[in-house]
C-alpha atoms as a PDB file:
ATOM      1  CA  UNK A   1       0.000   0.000   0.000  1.00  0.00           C
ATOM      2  CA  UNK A   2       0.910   3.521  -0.165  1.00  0.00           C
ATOM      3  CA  UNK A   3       0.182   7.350  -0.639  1.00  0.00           C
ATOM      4  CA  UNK A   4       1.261  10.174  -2.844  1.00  0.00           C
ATOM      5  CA  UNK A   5       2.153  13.432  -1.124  1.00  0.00           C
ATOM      6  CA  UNK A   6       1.830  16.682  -3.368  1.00  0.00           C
ATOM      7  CA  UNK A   7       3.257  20.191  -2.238  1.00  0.00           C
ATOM      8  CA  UNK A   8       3.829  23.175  -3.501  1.00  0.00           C
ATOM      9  CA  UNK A   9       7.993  24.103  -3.466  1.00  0.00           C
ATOM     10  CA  UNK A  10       8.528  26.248  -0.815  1.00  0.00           C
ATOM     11  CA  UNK A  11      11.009  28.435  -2.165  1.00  0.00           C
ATOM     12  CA  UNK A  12       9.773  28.520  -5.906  1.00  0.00           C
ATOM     13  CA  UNK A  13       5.737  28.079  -6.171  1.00  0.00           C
ATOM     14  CA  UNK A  14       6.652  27.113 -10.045  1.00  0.00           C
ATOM     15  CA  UNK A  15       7.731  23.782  -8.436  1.00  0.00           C
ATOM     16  CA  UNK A  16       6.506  21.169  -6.965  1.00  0.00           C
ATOM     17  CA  UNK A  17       7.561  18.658  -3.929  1.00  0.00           C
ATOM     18  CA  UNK A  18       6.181  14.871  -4.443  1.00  0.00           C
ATOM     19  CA  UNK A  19       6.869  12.165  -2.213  1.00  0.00           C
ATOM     20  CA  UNK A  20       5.417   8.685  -2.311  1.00  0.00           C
ATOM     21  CA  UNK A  21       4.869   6.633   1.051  1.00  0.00           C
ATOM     22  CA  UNK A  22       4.648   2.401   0.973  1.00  0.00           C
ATOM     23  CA  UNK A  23       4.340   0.000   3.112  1.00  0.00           C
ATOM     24  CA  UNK A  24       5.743  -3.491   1.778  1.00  0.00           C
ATOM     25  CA  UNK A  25       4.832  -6.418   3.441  1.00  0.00           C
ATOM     26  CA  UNK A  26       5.693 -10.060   2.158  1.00  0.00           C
ATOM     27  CA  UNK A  27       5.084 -13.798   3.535  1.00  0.00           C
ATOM     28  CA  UNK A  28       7.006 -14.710   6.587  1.00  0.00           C
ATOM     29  CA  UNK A  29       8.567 -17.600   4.527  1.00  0.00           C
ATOM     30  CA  UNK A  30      10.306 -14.593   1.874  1.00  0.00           C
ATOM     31  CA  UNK A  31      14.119 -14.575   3.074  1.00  0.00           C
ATOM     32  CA  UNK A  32      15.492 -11.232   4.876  1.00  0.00           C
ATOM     33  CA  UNK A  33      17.803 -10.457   1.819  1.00  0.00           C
ATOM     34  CA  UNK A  34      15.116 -10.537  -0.605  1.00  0.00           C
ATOM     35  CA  UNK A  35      13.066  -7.877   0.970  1.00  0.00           C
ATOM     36  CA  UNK A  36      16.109  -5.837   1.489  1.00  0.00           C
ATOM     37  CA  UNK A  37      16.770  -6.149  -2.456  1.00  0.00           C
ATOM     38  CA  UNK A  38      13.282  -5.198  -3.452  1.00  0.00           C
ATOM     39  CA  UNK A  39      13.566  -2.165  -1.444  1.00  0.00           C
ATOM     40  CA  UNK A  40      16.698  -1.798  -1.807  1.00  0.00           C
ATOM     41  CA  UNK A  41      16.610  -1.499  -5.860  1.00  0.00           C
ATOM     42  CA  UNK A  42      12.869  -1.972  -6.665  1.00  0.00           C
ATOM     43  CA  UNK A  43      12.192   1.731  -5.324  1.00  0.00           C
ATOM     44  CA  UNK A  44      14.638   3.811  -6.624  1.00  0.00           C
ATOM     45  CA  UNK A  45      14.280   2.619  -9.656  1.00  0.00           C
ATOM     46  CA  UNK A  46      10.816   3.045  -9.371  1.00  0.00           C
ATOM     47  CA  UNK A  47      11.029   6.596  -8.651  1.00  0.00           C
ATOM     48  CA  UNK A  48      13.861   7.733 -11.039  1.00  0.00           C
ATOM     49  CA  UNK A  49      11.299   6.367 -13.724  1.00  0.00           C
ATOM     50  CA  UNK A  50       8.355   8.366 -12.275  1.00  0.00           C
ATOM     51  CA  UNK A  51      10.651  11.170 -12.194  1.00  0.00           C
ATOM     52  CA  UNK A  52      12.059  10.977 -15.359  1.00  0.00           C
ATOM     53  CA  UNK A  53       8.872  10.977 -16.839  1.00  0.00           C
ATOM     54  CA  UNK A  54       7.681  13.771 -14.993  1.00  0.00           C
ATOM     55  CA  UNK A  55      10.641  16.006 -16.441  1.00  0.00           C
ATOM     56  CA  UNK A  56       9.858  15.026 -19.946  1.00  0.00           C
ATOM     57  CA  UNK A  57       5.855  15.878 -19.337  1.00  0.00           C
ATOM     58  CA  UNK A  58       7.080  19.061 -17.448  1.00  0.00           C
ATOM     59  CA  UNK A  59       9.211  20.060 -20.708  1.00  0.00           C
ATOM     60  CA  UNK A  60       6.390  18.915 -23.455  1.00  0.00           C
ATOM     61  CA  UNK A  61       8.829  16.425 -24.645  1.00  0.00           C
ATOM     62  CA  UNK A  62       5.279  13.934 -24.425  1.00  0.00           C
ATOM     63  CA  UNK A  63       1.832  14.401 -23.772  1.00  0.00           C
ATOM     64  CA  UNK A  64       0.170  13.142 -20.636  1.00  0.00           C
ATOM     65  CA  UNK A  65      -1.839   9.704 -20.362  1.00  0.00           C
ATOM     66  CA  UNK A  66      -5.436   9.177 -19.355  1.00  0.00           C
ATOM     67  CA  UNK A  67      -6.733   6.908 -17.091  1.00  0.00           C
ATOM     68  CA  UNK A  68      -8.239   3.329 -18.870  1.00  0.00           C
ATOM     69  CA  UNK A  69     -12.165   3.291 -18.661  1.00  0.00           C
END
């Protein structure tokens, strides 16, 4: 599970500060160096991607997607 958190930068209102919250949970059988690898590298990768694509939105490089129906 988790949460986005949106705020306005406080120093520049053109930008904008977005954190993403998660709780990961897995079966008690998963080993202890698995969980630290998906959170580890699963995250941040995660992230860069989300943030990477925000850059390219934010520049008009691509067009924004909408939501399946």
């Amino acid at each position: 599970q988790g949460h986005w958190r949106v705020l306005p930068w406080p120093e520049d209102p053109t930008k904008t500060l977005v954190t993403y919250r998660v709780t990961l949970s897995s079966a008690w059988w998963v080993p202890s160096f698995a969980k630290r690898m998906a959170a580890d590298r699963g995250l941040p990768t995660t992230a860069s991607l989300i943030a990477r694509r925000a850059e390219r939105l934010a520049a008009g490089e691509i067009l924004p997607r909408t939501a399946p129906r």
